[in-house]
Amino acid sequence: RGKRAFIAGVADDNGYGWAIAKSLAAAGAEILVGTWVPALNIFESSLRRGKFDESRVLPDGSLMEITKVYPLDAVFDNLEDVPEDIRTNKRYAGSSKWTVQEVAESVKQDFGSIDILVHSLANGPEVSKPLLETSRNGYLAAISASSYSFVSLLKHFVPIMNPGGASISLTYIASERIIPGYGGGMSSAKAALESDTRVLAFEAGRKHKVRVNTISAGPLRSRAAKAIGFIDMMIDYSLENAPLQKELSAEEVGNAAAFLASPLASAITGTVLYVDNGLNAMGVGV
Ligand code: NAI
């Protein structure tokens, strides 16, 4: 039987989530995605209208099939968590069952189990503010959307993950080195995500034989990254200073994720894998 993957955080064909979906599909996996509720309509209609067909082409010439798109908002665990203003917001009212627990239940009902869980989402409302100017709410929102969202996804999906399964998230080196401009508590959120990768590897490994790893990716011009505002500078910096002087493609991160999710990586868990043209290893720019 082929493997089944649930990828949270796909809303267009530019980001890491899309590229990971493609690499997993090319390796024979069935693809389910979780799309942020406010982005759902545009994503689904673009898919239907063939807007992504060019980027759906797999190495063998076939088109990636997405078996099902689930609406998801990973900052809410269940209905009781959803405040009135969101519940009645017109972008949310058109969809249902989009809290983490409900999505896991729906996937269980539709498919029974999954093998691969991918977390490719982040949000920090104050990302463009320095940490020193970040509000408590902004900081906690960054942690909620970017770190706890992974804890919650794994918590709710791990009971339906087959033994030998794997989960993967995306992190950024701002967790461990100073990257001015990556503010709003996003650097803190990535540090939490990396630490949680180790603790969850232990807990999910012992209890469910599920592996937990995170990919520390280099800069990509995704929708989320463009919103931060310094992505072109980071791409130029990497081109200039990394051991491998080429632009990083989303596909390279997708392929590393497919490796980590595969039996080729069956002894790898609790790790941060750099997929960044080696930039992390540099001490000074030359
Ligand atoms: P992206 O814009 O393709 O992906 C982020 C996704 O998160 C979007 O689809 C957005 O709709 C979704 N999202 C935001 N809040 C959500 C919520 N509450 N519930 C559900 N979905 C939500 O951008 P990108 O850059 O591919 O981001 C994917 C991951 O890669 C993130 O964790 C990001 O921090 C990480 N990353 C990105 C780098 C870059 O340079 N683009 C570098 C290193 C890591």
mmCIF file of C-alpha atoms and ligand atoms in Angstrom, residues 9-12 14-17 36 39 72-75 120-123 145 170-172 182 190 217-220 222-225 231, ligand 1:
data_model
loop_
_atom_site.group_PDB
_atom_site.id
_atom_site.type_symbol
_atom_site.label_atom_id
_atom_site.label_comp_id
_atom_site.label_asym_id
_atom_site.label_seq_id
_atom_site.Cartn_x
_atom_site.Cartn_y
_atom_site.Cartn_z
ATOM 1 C CA GLY A 9 -0.095 24.848 5.414
ATOM 2 C CA VAL A 10 -0.676 24.758 1.655
ATOM 3 C CA ALA A 11 -2.572 27.693 0.137
ATOM 4 C CA ASP A 12 -0.726 28.280 -3.153
ATOM 5 C CA ASN A 14 4.873 28.942 -4.033
ATOM 6 C CA GLY A 15 5.621 27.681 -0.551
ATOM 7 C CA TYR A 16 7.449 24.766 1.021
ATOM 8 C CA GLY A 17 4.202 22.886 1.741
ATOM 9 C CA TRP A 36 -5.976 27.995 6.265
ATOM 10 C CA ALA A 39 -7.297 31.203 2.054
ATOM 11 C CA LEU A 72 -7.896 24.218 8.883
ATOM 12 C CA ASP A 73 -7.103 26.864 11.425
ATOM 13 C CA ALA A 74 -4.283 25.494 13.535
ATOM 14 C CA VAL A 75 -4.628 28.071 16.305
ATOM 15 C CA SER A 120 4.404 23.869 6.984
ATOM 16 C CA LEU A 121 2.779 26.875 8.571
ATOM 17 C CA ALA A 122 3.697 29.876 10.635
ATOM 18 C CA ASN A 123 2.225 33.224 11.508
ATOM 19 C CA ALA A 145 0.344 29.712 15.325
ATOM 20 C CA LEU A 170 9.847 23.679 8.891
ATOM 21 C CA THR A 171 12.075 25.889 10.980
ATOM 22 C CA TYR A 172 14.507 28.760 10.422
ATOM 23 C CA TYR A 182 12.782 38.160 11.931
ATOM 24 C CA LYS A 190 11.205 28.581 15.971
ATOM 25 C CA ALA A 217 15.295 25.691 5.502
ATOM 26 C CA GLY A 218 17.107 28.468 3.713
ATOM 27 C CA PRO A 219 15.263 31.504 2.338
ATOM 28 C CA LEU A 220 12.444 31.055 -0.217
ATOM 29 C CA SER A 222 6.990 32.343 -0.496
ATOM 30 C CA ARG A 223 3.883 34.343 0.265
ATOM 31 C CA ALA A 224 4.643 34.253 4.002
ATOM 32 C CA ALA A 225 8.272 35.277 3.459
ATOM 33 C CA ILE A 231 13.387 37.951 1.834
HETATM 34 P P1 NAI B 1 3.658 29.809 2.861
HETATM 35 O O1 NAI B 1 2.971 31.120 2.828
HETATM 36 O O2 NAI B 1 3.638 28.977 1.628
HETATM 37 O O3 NAI B 1 3.133 28.888 4.027
HETATM 38 C C1 NAI B 1 2.615 29.322 5.244
HETATM 39 C C2 NAI B 1 1.208 28.785 5.333
HETATM 40 O O4 NAI B 1 0.714 28.884 6.656
HETATM 41 C C3 NAI B 1 0.209 29.530 4.434
HETATM 42 O O5 NAI B 1 -0.400 28.607 3.556
HETATM 43 C C4 NAI B 1 -0.798 30.084 5.427
HETATM 44 O O6 NAI B 1 -2.097 30.105 4.886
HETATM 45 C C5 NAI B 1 -0.671 29.078 6.544
HETATM 46 N N1 NAI B 1 -1.196 29.495 7.854
HETATM 47 C C6 NAI B 1 -0.933 30.642 8.541
HETATM 48 N N2 NAI B 1 -1.619 30.639 9.702
HETATM 49 C C7 NAI B 1 -2.313 29.478 9.760
HETATM 50 C C8 NAI B 1 -3.208 28.897 10.704
HETATM 51 N N3 NAI B 1 -3.528 29.533 11.845
HETATM 52 N N4 NAI B 1 -3.747 27.683 10.433
HETATM 53 C C9 NAI B 1 -3.445 27.036 9.289
HETATM 54 N N5 NAI B 1 -2.608 27.533 8.359
HETATM 55 C C10 NAI B 1 -2.044 28.741 8.596
HETATM 56 O O7 NAI B 1 5.161 30.146 3.303
HETATM 57 P P2 NAI B 1 6.440 29.237 3.594
HETATM 58 O O8 NAI B 1 7.551 30.218 3.695
HETATM 59 O O9 NAI B 1 6.555 28.123 2.644
HETATM 60 O O10 NAI B 1 6.189 28.673 5.052
HETATM 61 C C11 NAI B 1 6.117 27.310 5.392
HETATM 62 C C12 NAI B 1 7.020 27.023 6.593
HETATM 63 O O11 NAI B 1 8.385 27.186 6.187
HETATM 64 C C13 NAI B 1 6.810 27.970 7.773
HETATM 65 O O12 NAI B 1 6.919 27.240 8.980
HETATM 66 C C14 NAI B 1 7.986 28.915 7.640
HETATM 67 O O13 NAI B 1 8.331 29.527 8.868
HETATM 68 C C15 NAI B 1 9.058 27.951 7.169
HETATM 69 N N6 NAI B 1 10.273 28.551 6.614
HETATM 70 C C16 NAI B 1 10.204 29.423 5.554
HETATM 71 C C17 NAI B 1 11.343 29.995 5.044
HETATM 72 C C18 NAI B 1 11.276 30.935 3.869
HETATM 73 O O14 NAI B 1 12.274 31.605 3.579
HETATM 74 N N7 NAI B 1 10.176 31.010 3.156
HETATM 75 C C19 NAI B 1 12.688 29.710 5.613
HETATM 76 C C20 NAI B 1 12.656 28.738 6.695
HETATM 77 C C21 NAI B 1 11.485 28.218 7.177
#
